[in-house]
């Protein structure tokens, strides 16, 4: 079946630095990918839709300059958290839609200290 | 996106069937009913989906009410590995909008 690989699985960074998270579709092409954020004991919140070859579409309230999304190929989307702060600490998850189901990455636990 | 309502939590005994309800009274005619589950510290996993008819797969069954305003996910024999948050989602477009889901606890 379809597999989405997400790296890293966990990362700790210092406040003010940037962190890049990668999401790869391993055995299929994904012109669209989704990025979610999940705080402890809460549900997933859609942050943005990543579109191959064009600009990402951000959900209301998500800062596009802080969460940079690049979808340079049909198998890779990246999310860069710029100038990270402790409040950006969260579980970030990507997914790729299929004909009838979405395939999710395993998530990235970001801790900003 | 149409909203779904699920119980906050449910508990089951191992090896027994589990029925997870979902209400979606504002469902539109073209919305599919999707179920995903999320194990701790993992991304969600697809479980099952349907439109009007009941559906079965190797993981679960989905029973859809005739008026489509509610549905029930059925795990036929719960195992400890089924302990997760189960999300019932209506999908009319490309996006999945997650609600709070139901925390399923399975007792041995």
PDB file of C-alpha atoms in Angstrom:
ATOM      1  CA  UNK A   1       0.000   0.000   0.000  1.00  0.00           C
ATOM      2  CA  UNK A   2       0.883   3.665  -0.114  1.00  0.00           C
ATOM      3  CA  UNK A   3       3.597   4.773   2.288  1.00  0.00           C
ATOM      4  CA  UNK A   4       4.461   8.267   3.453  1.00  0.00           C
ATOM      5  CA  UNK A   5       7.816   8.676   5.151  1.00  0.00           C
ATOM      6  CA  UNK A   6       8.296  11.612   7.507  1.00  0.00           C
ATOM      7  CA  UNK A   7      11.617  12.726   8.984  1.00  0.00           C
ATOM      8  CA  UNK A   8      12.837  13.394  11.534  1.00  0.00           C
ATOM      9  CA  UNK A   9      10.606  11.602  14.014  1.00  0.00           C
ATOM     10  CA  UNK A  10      11.679  13.911  16.795  1.00  0.00           C
ATOM     11  CA  UNK A  11      13.807  17.008  16.991  1.00  0.00           C
ATOM     12  CA  UNK A  12      14.898  19.366  19.717  1.00  0.00           C
ATOM     13  CA  UNK A  13      16.037  22.820  18.702  1.00  0.00           C
ATOM     14  CA  UNK A  14      16.995  26.048  20.371  1.00  0.00           C
ATOM     15  CA  UNK A  15      14.654  28.988  20.390  1.00  0.00           C
ATOM     16  CA  UNK A  16      15.254  31.234  17.388  1.00  0.00           C
ATOM     17  CA  UNK A  17      16.558  28.523  15.082  1.00  0.00           C
ATOM     18  CA  UNK A  18      14.790  26.925  12.127  1.00  0.00           C
ATOM     19  CA  UNK A  19      13.790  23.310  11.684  1.00  0.00           C
ATOM     20  CA  UNK A  20      12.963  21.475   8.472  1.00  0.00           C
ATOM     21  CA  UNK A  21      10.619  18.494   8.372  1.00  0.00           C
ATOM     22  CA  UNK A  22      10.462  16.267   5.295  1.00  0.00           C
ATOM     23  CA  UNK A  23       7.537  14.267   4.006  1.00  0.00           C
ATOM     24  CA  UNK A  24       8.066  11.792   1.182  1.00  0.00           C
ATOM     25  CA  UNK A  25       5.623   9.621  -0.711  1.00  0.00           C
ATOM     26  CA  UNK A  26       7.615   6.435  -1.275  1.00  0.00           C
ATOM     27  CA  UNK A  27       5.710   4.480  -3.881  1.00  0.00           C
ATOM     28  CA  UNK A  28       3.371   6.998  -5.448  1.00  0.00           C
ATOM     29  CA  UNK A  29       3.323  10.571  -6.649  1.00  0.00           C
ATOM     30  CA  UNK A  30       1.579  13.222  -4.633  1.00  0.00           C
ATOM     31  CA  UNK A  31       0.745  16.537  -6.260  1.00  0.00           C
ATOM     32  CA  UNK A  32      -0.868  17.586  -2.992  1.00  0.00           C
ATOM     33  CA  UNK A  33       0.169  17.003   0.589  1.00  0.00           C
ATOM     34  CA  UNK A  34      -1.325  18.255   3.814  1.00  0.00           C
ATOM     35  CA  UNK A  35       0.428  19.467   6.954  1.00  0.00           C
ATOM     36  CA  UNK A  36      -1.187  19.208  10.372  1.00  0.00           C
ATOM     37  CA  UNK A  37      -0.221  20.245  13.864  1.00  0.00           C
ATOM     38  CA  UNK A  38      -1.357  18.470  17.008  1.00  0.00           C
ATOM     39  CA  UNK A  39      -0.933  19.760  20.537  1.00  0.00           C
ATOM     40  CA  UNK A  40      -1.038  17.331  23.489  1.00  0.00           C
ATOM     41  CA  UNK A  41      -4.461  15.810  24.087  1.00  0.00           C
ATOM     42  CA  UNK A  42      -5.936  17.733  21.166  1.00  0.00           C
ATOM     43  CA  UNK A  43      -7.028  16.782  17.693  1.00  0.00           C
ATOM     44  CA  UNK A  44      -5.193  17.389  14.450  1.00  0.00           C
ATOM     45  CA  UNK A  45      -5.437  20.892  13.051  1.00  0.00           C
ATOM     46  CA  UNK A  46      -4.851  21.386   9.349  1.00  0.00           C
ATOM     47  CA  UNK A  47      -2.166  24.007   8.808  1.00  0.00           C
ATOM     48  CA  UNK A  48      -1.720  24.095   5.061  1.00  0.00           C
ATOM     49  CA  UNK A  49      -2.088  22.337   1.747  1.00  0.00           C
ATOM     50  CA  UNK A  50       1.145  21.825  -0.138  1.00  0.00           C
ATOM     51  CA  UNK A  51       0.857  21.942  -3.925  1.00  0.00           C
ATOM     52  CA  UNK A  52       3.579  20.619  -6.200  1.00  0.00           C
ATOM     53  CA  UNK A  53       4.997  23.385  -8.352  1.00  0.00           C
ATOM     54  CA  UNK A  54       2.949  26.174  -6.811  1.00  0.00           C
ATOM     55  CA  UNK A  55       2.433  28.048  -3.573  1.00  0.00           C
ATOM     56  CA  UNK A  56       0.999  26.365  -0.542  1.00  0.00           C
ATOM     57  CA  UNK A  57      -2.463  27.243   0.688  1.00  0.00           C
ATOM     58  CA  UNK A  58      -2.547  28.132   4.362  1.00  0.00           C
ATOM     59  CA  UNK A  59      -5.479  27.777   6.732  1.00  0.00           C
ATOM     60  CA  UNK A  60      -6.776  30.836   8.485  1.00  0.00           C
ATOM     61  CA  UNK A  61      -4.556  31.929  11.344  1.00  0.00           C
ATOM     62  CA  UNK A  62      -1.443  30.066  10.190  1.00  0.00           C
ATOM     63  CA  UNK A  63       1.518  32.355   9.552  1.00  0.00           C
ATOM     64  CA  UNK A  64       2.912  31.596   6.119  1.00  0.00           C
ATOM     65  CA  UNK A  65       6.177  33.383   6.842  1.00  0.00           C
ATOM     66  CA  UNK A  66       6.749  31.266   9.911  1.00  0.00           C
ATOM     67  CA  UNK A  67       5.768  27.897   8.453  1.00  0.00           C
ATOM     68  CA  UNK A  68       7.441  27.698   5.074  1.00  0.00           C
ATOM     69  CA  UNK A  69       6.208  24.926   2.833  1.00  0.00           C
ATOM     70  CA  UNK A  70       7.984  23.735  -0.285  1.00  0.00           C
ATOM     71  CA  UNK A  71       6.697  21.034  -2.623  1.00  0.00           C
ATOM     72  CA  UNK A  72       9.462  20.893  -5.198  1.00  0.00           C
ATOM     73  CA  UNK A  73       8.816  17.414  -6.543  1.00  0.00           C
ATOM     74  CA  UNK A  74       5.989  14.919  -6.868  1.00  0.00           C
ATOM     75  CA  UNK A  75       7.329  12.911  -3.942  1.00  0.00           C
ATOM     76  CA  UNK A  76       8.640  15.476  -1.481  1.00  0.00           C
ATOM     77  CA  UNK A  77       7.109  18.234   0.590  1.00  0.00           C
ATOM     78  CA  UNK A  78       8.956  20.072   3.338  1.00  0.00           C
ATOM     79  CA  UNK A  79       7.791  22.202   6.246  1.00  0.00           C
ATOM     80  CA  UNK A  80      10.269  24.618   7.753  1.00  0.00           C
ATOM     81  CA  UNK A  81       9.463  26.153  11.104  1.00  0.00           C
ATOM     82  CA  UNK A  82      11.395  29.411  11.088  1.00  0.00           C
ATOM     83  CA  UNK A  83      12.589  31.237  14.184  1.00  0.00           C
ATOM     84  CA  UNK A  84      11.072  28.569  16.367  1.00  0.00           C
ATOM     85  CA  UNK A  85       9.795  29.416  19.819  1.00  0.00           C
ATOM     86  CA  UNK A  86       8.662  27.180  22.680  1.00  0.00           C
ATOM     87  CA  UNK A  87       5.014  27.697  21.711  1.00  0.00           C
ATOM     88  CA  UNK A  88       5.798  26.008  18.368  1.00  0.00           C
ATOM     89  CA  UNK A  89       6.559  22.789  20.218  1.00  0.00           C
ATOM     90  CA  UNK A  90       4.049  20.310  18.873  1.00  0.00           C
ATOM     91  CA  UNK A  91       3.512  17.122  16.896  1.00  0.00           C
ATOM     92  CA  UNK A  92       3.610  17.855  13.159  1.00  0.00           C
ATOM     93  CA  UNK A  93       2.083  15.368  10.746  1.00  0.00           C
ATOM     94  CA  UNK A  94       1.937  15.239   6.965  1.00  0.00           C
ATOM     95  CA  UNK A  95      -0.384  13.287   4.718  1.00  0.00           C
ATOM     96  CA  UNK A  96      -0.915  12.559   1.062  1.00  0.00           C
ATOM     97  CA  UNK A  97      -4.427  12.097  -0.296  1.00  0.00           C
ATOM     98  CA  UNK A  98      -5.354   9.090  -2.365  1.00  0.00           C
ATOM     99  CA  UNK A  99      -8.468   8.192  -4.350  1.00  0.00           C
ATOM    100  CA  UNK A 100     -10.350   7.061  -1.258  1.00  0.00           C
ATOM    101  CA  UNK A 101      -8.058   7.547   1.703  1.00  0.00           C
ATOM    102  CA  UNK A 102      -5.241   9.683   2.992  1.00  0.00           C
ATOM    103  CA  UNK A 103      -1.904   8.193   3.972  1.00  0.00           C
ATOM    104  CA  UNK A 104      -0.224   9.829   6.934  1.00  0.00           C
ATOM    105  CA  UNK A 105       3.373  10.135   7.942  1.00  0.00           C
ATOM    106  CA  UNK A 106       4.437   8.946  11.368  1.00  0.00           C
ATOM    107  CA  UNK A 107       4.754  12.486  12.674  1.00  0.00           C
ATOM    108  CA  UNK A 108       7.545  14.721  13.975  1.00  0.00           C
ATOM    109  CA  UNK A 109       7.733  15.678  17.619  1.00  0.00           C
ATOM    110  CA  UNK A 110       9.257  19.166  17.756  1.00  0.00           C
ATOM    111  CA  UNK A 111      10.512  20.510  21.065  1.00  0.00           C
ATOM    112  CA  UNK A 112      11.829  24.054  21.167  1.00  0.00           C
ATOM    113  CA  UNK A 113      13.958  24.876  24.202  1.00  0.00           C
TER     114      UNK A 113
ATOM    115  CA  UNK B   1     -17.418  21.057   6.432  1.00  0.00           C
ATOM    116  CA  UNK B   2     -20.254  19.146   8.087  1.00  0.00           C
ATOM    117  CA  UNK B   3     -19.694  18.350  11.747  1.00  0.00           C
ATOM    118  CA  UNK B   4     -19.609  14.992  13.493  1.00  0.00           C
ATOM    119  CA  UNK B   5     -20.335  14.198  17.129  1.00  0.00           C
ATOM    120  CA  UNK B   6     -18.668  11.315  18.934  1.00  0.00           C
ATOM    121  CA  UNK B   7     -18.492  10.247  22.578  1.00  0.00           C
ATOM    122  CA  UNK B   8     -15.328  11.433  24.287  1.00  0.00           C
ATOM    123  CA  UNK B   9     -14.322   7.971  25.390  1.00  0.00           C
ATOM    124  CA  UNK B  10     -15.396   4.357  25.467  1.00  0.00           C
ATOM    125  CA  UNK B  11     -14.109   1.257  27.144  1.00  0.00           C
ATOM    126  CA  UNK B  12     -14.152  -2.315  25.975  1.00  0.00           C
ATOM    127  CA  UNK B  13     -12.975  -5.685  27.156  1.00  0.00           C
ATOM    128  CA  UNK B  14     -10.455  -7.545  25.097  1.00  0.00           C
ATOM    129  CA  UNK B  15     -11.893 -10.040  22.614  1.00  0.00           C
ATOM    130  CA  UNK B  16     -15.333  -8.404  22.750  1.00  0.00           C
ATOM    131  CA  UNK B  17     -17.012  -6.387  19.973  1.00  0.00           C
ATOM    132  CA  UNK B  18     -16.935  -2.598  20.128  1.00  0.00           C
ATOM    133  CA  UNK B  19     -19.468  -0.265  18.588  1.00  0.00           C
ATOM    134  CA  UNK B  20     -18.244   3.307  18.154  1.00  0.00           C
ATOM    135  CA  UNK B  21     -21.089   5.708  17.291  1.00  0.00           C
ATOM    136  CA  UNK B  22     -20.945   8.883  15.254  1.00  0.00           C
ATOM    137  CA  UNK B  23     -23.690  11.418  14.624  1.00  0.00           C
ATOM    138  CA  UNK B  24     -23.591  13.573  11.524  1.00  0.00           C
ATOM    139  CA  UNK B  25     -27.040  15.069  11.133  1.00  0.00           C
ATOM    140  CA  UNK B  26     -25.886  17.785   8.690  1.00  0.00           C
ATOM    141  CA  UNK B  27     -24.283  15.372   6.248  1.00  0.00           C
ATOM    142  CA  UNK B  28     -24.775  16.270   2.607  1.00  0.00           C
ATOM    143  CA  UNK B  29     -25.617  13.830  -0.144  1.00  0.00           C
ATOM    144  CA  UNK B  30     -22.078  13.721  -1.496  1.00  0.00           C
ATOM    145  CA  UNK B  31     -20.214  13.417   1.815  1.00  0.00           C
ATOM    146  CA  UNK B  32     -18.386  10.173   2.406  1.00  0.00           C
ATOM    147  CA  UNK B  33     -18.113   8.895   5.986  1.00  0.00           C
ATOM    148  CA  UNK B  34     -14.501   8.166   6.839  1.00  0.00           C
ATOM    149  CA  UNK B  35     -12.985   6.607   9.944  1.00  0.00           C
ATOM    150  CA  UNK B  36      -9.363   6.974  10.935  1.00  0.00           C
ATOM    151  CA  UNK B  37      -7.633   5.997  14.123  1.00  0.00           C
ATOM    152  CA  UNK B  38      -4.537   7.328  15.826  1.00  0.00           C
ATOM    153  CA  UNK B  39      -2.345   5.323  18.135  1.00  0.00           C
ATOM    154  CA  UNK B  40      -0.264   7.265  20.671  1.00  0.00           C
ATOM    155  CA  UNK B  41       2.560   9.296  19.107  1.00  0.00           C
ATOM    156  CA  UNK B  42       1.744   8.121  15.595  1.00  0.00           C
ATOM    157  CA  UNK B  43       0.062   9.578  12.535  1.00  0.00           C
ATOM    158  CA  UNK B  44      -3.560   8.620  11.866  1.00  0.00           C
ATOM    159  CA  UNK B  45      -4.328   5.384  10.076  1.00  0.00           C
ATOM    160  CA  UNK B  46      -7.196   4.793   7.676  1.00  0.00           C
ATOM    161  CA  UNK B  47      -9.797   2.349   8.968  1.00  0.00           C
ATOM    162  CA  UNK B  48     -12.794   2.357   6.641  1.00  0.00           C
ATOM    163  CA  UNK B  49     -15.122   4.577   4.670  1.00  0.00           C
ATOM    164  CA  UNK B  50     -18.565   4.412   3.094  1.00  0.00           C
ATOM    165  CA  UNK B  51     -21.252   6.442   1.403  1.00  0.00           C
ATOM    166  CA  UNK B  52     -24.630   4.738   1.855  1.00  0.00           C
ATOM    167  CA  UNK B  53     -24.202   0.987   2.167  1.00  0.00           C
ATOM    168  CA  UNK B  54     -22.612  -0.882   5.045  1.00  0.00           C
ATOM    169  CA  UNK B  55     -18.977  -1.738   4.449  1.00  0.00           C
ATOM    170  CA  UNK B  56     -16.669  -4.445   5.710  1.00  0.00           C
ATOM    171  CA  UNK B  57     -12.913  -4.787   5.529  1.00  0.00           C
ATOM    172  CA  UNK B  58     -10.264  -6.702   7.403  1.00  0.00           C
ATOM    173  CA  UNK B  59     -10.065  -4.087  10.136  1.00  0.00           C
ATOM    174  CA  UNK B  60     -13.680  -3.239  10.839  1.00  0.00           C
ATOM    175  CA  UNK B  61     -17.245  -2.843   9.662  1.00  0.00           C
ATOM    176  CA  UNK B  62     -19.116   0.378   9.066  1.00  0.00           C
ATOM    177  CA  UNK B  63     -22.847   0.468   9.590  1.00  0.00           C
ATOM    178  CA  UNK B  64     -24.552   3.520   8.078  1.00  0.00           C
ATOM    179  CA  UNK B  65     -28.054   4.546   9.074  1.00  0.00           C
ATOM    180  CA  UNK B  66     -30.621   4.657   6.311  1.00  0.00           C
ATOM    181  CA  UNK B  67     -30.976   8.447   6.608  1.00  0.00           C
ATOM    182  CA  UNK B  68     -27.156   8.736   6.795  1.00  0.00           C
ATOM    183  CA  UNK B  69     -27.377  10.949   9.851  1.00  0.00           C
ATOM    184  CA  UNK B  70     -25.413   8.514  11.952  1.00  0.00           C
ATOM    185  CA  UNK B  71     -22.980   5.666  11.562  1.00  0.00           C
ATOM    186  CA  UNK B  72     -21.275   3.065  13.730  1.00  0.00           C
ATOM    187  CA  UNK B  73     -17.791   1.672  13.460  1.00  0.00           C
ATOM    188  CA  UNK B  74     -17.693  -1.932  14.585  1.00  0.00           C
ATOM    189  CA  UNK B  75     -14.558  -3.686  15.755  1.00  0.00           C
ATOM    190  CA  UNK B  76     -15.561  -7.312  15.913  1.00  0.00           C
ATOM    191  CA  UNK B  77     -13.035  -8.451  18.500  1.00  0.00           C
ATOM    192  CA  UNK B  78     -11.147  -5.702  20.259  1.00  0.00           C
ATOM    193  CA  UNK B  79      -7.508  -6.279  21.068  1.00  0.00           C
ATOM    194  CA  UNK B  80      -5.124  -4.217  23.155  1.00  0.00           C
ATOM    195  CA  UNK B  81      -3.641  -2.942  19.898  1.00  0.00           C
ATOM    196  CA  UNK B  82      -6.980  -1.358  19.030  1.00  0.00           C
ATOM    197  CA  UNK B  83      -6.646   1.133  21.873  1.00  0.00           C
ATOM    198  CA  UNK B  84      -6.513   4.457  20.046  1.00  0.00           C
ATOM    199  CA  UNK B  85      -8.397   7.643  19.251  1.00  0.00           C
ATOM    200  CA  UNK B  86     -11.008   6.968  16.580  1.00  0.00           C
ATOM    201  CA  UNK B  87     -12.058   9.825  14.335  1.00  0.00           C
ATOM    202  CA  UNK B  88     -15.270   9.920  12.334  1.00  0.00           C
ATOM    203  CA  UNK B  89     -14.905  12.422   9.479  1.00  0.00           C
ATOM    204  CA  UNK B  90     -17.207  13.574   6.715  1.00  0.00           C
ATOM    205  CA  UNK B  91     -15.371  14.110   3.497  1.00  0.00           C
ATOM    206  CA  UNK B  92     -16.915  16.169   0.740  1.00  0.00           C
ATOM    207  CA  UNK B  93     -13.791  17.682  -0.701  1.00  0.00           C
ATOM    208  CA  UNK B  94     -10.067  17.133  -0.632  1.00  0.00           C
ATOM    209  CA  UNK B  95      -9.469  17.967   3.017  1.00  0.00           C
ATOM    210  CA  UNK B  96      -9.986  15.908   6.148  1.00  0.00           C
ATOM    211  CA  UNK B  97     -11.277  17.953   9.079  1.00  0.00           C
ATOM    212  CA  UNK B  98     -10.637  16.130  12.341  1.00  0.00           C
ATOM    213  CA  UNK B  99     -12.940  16.450  15.324  1.00  0.00           C
ATOM    214  CA  UNK B 100     -12.105  15.420  18.867  1.00  0.00           C
ATOM    215  CA  UNK B 101     -12.667  11.710  18.239  1.00  0.00           C
ATOM    216  CA  UNK B 102     -13.386   8.895  20.689  1.00  0.00           C
ATOM    217  CA  UNK B 103     -10.671   7.531  22.953  1.00  0.00           C
ATOM    218  CA  UNK B 104     -11.087   3.770  22.999  1.00  0.00           C
ATOM    219  CA  UNK B 105      -9.635   1.966  25.989  1.00  0.00           C
ATOM    220  CA  UNK B 106      -9.364  -1.814  25.859  1.00  0.00           C
ATOM    221  CA  UNK B 107      -9.119  -3.775  29.085  1.00  0.00           C
ATOM    222  CA  UNK B 108      -7.378  -7.109  29.293  1.00  0.00           C
TER     223      UNK B 108
END
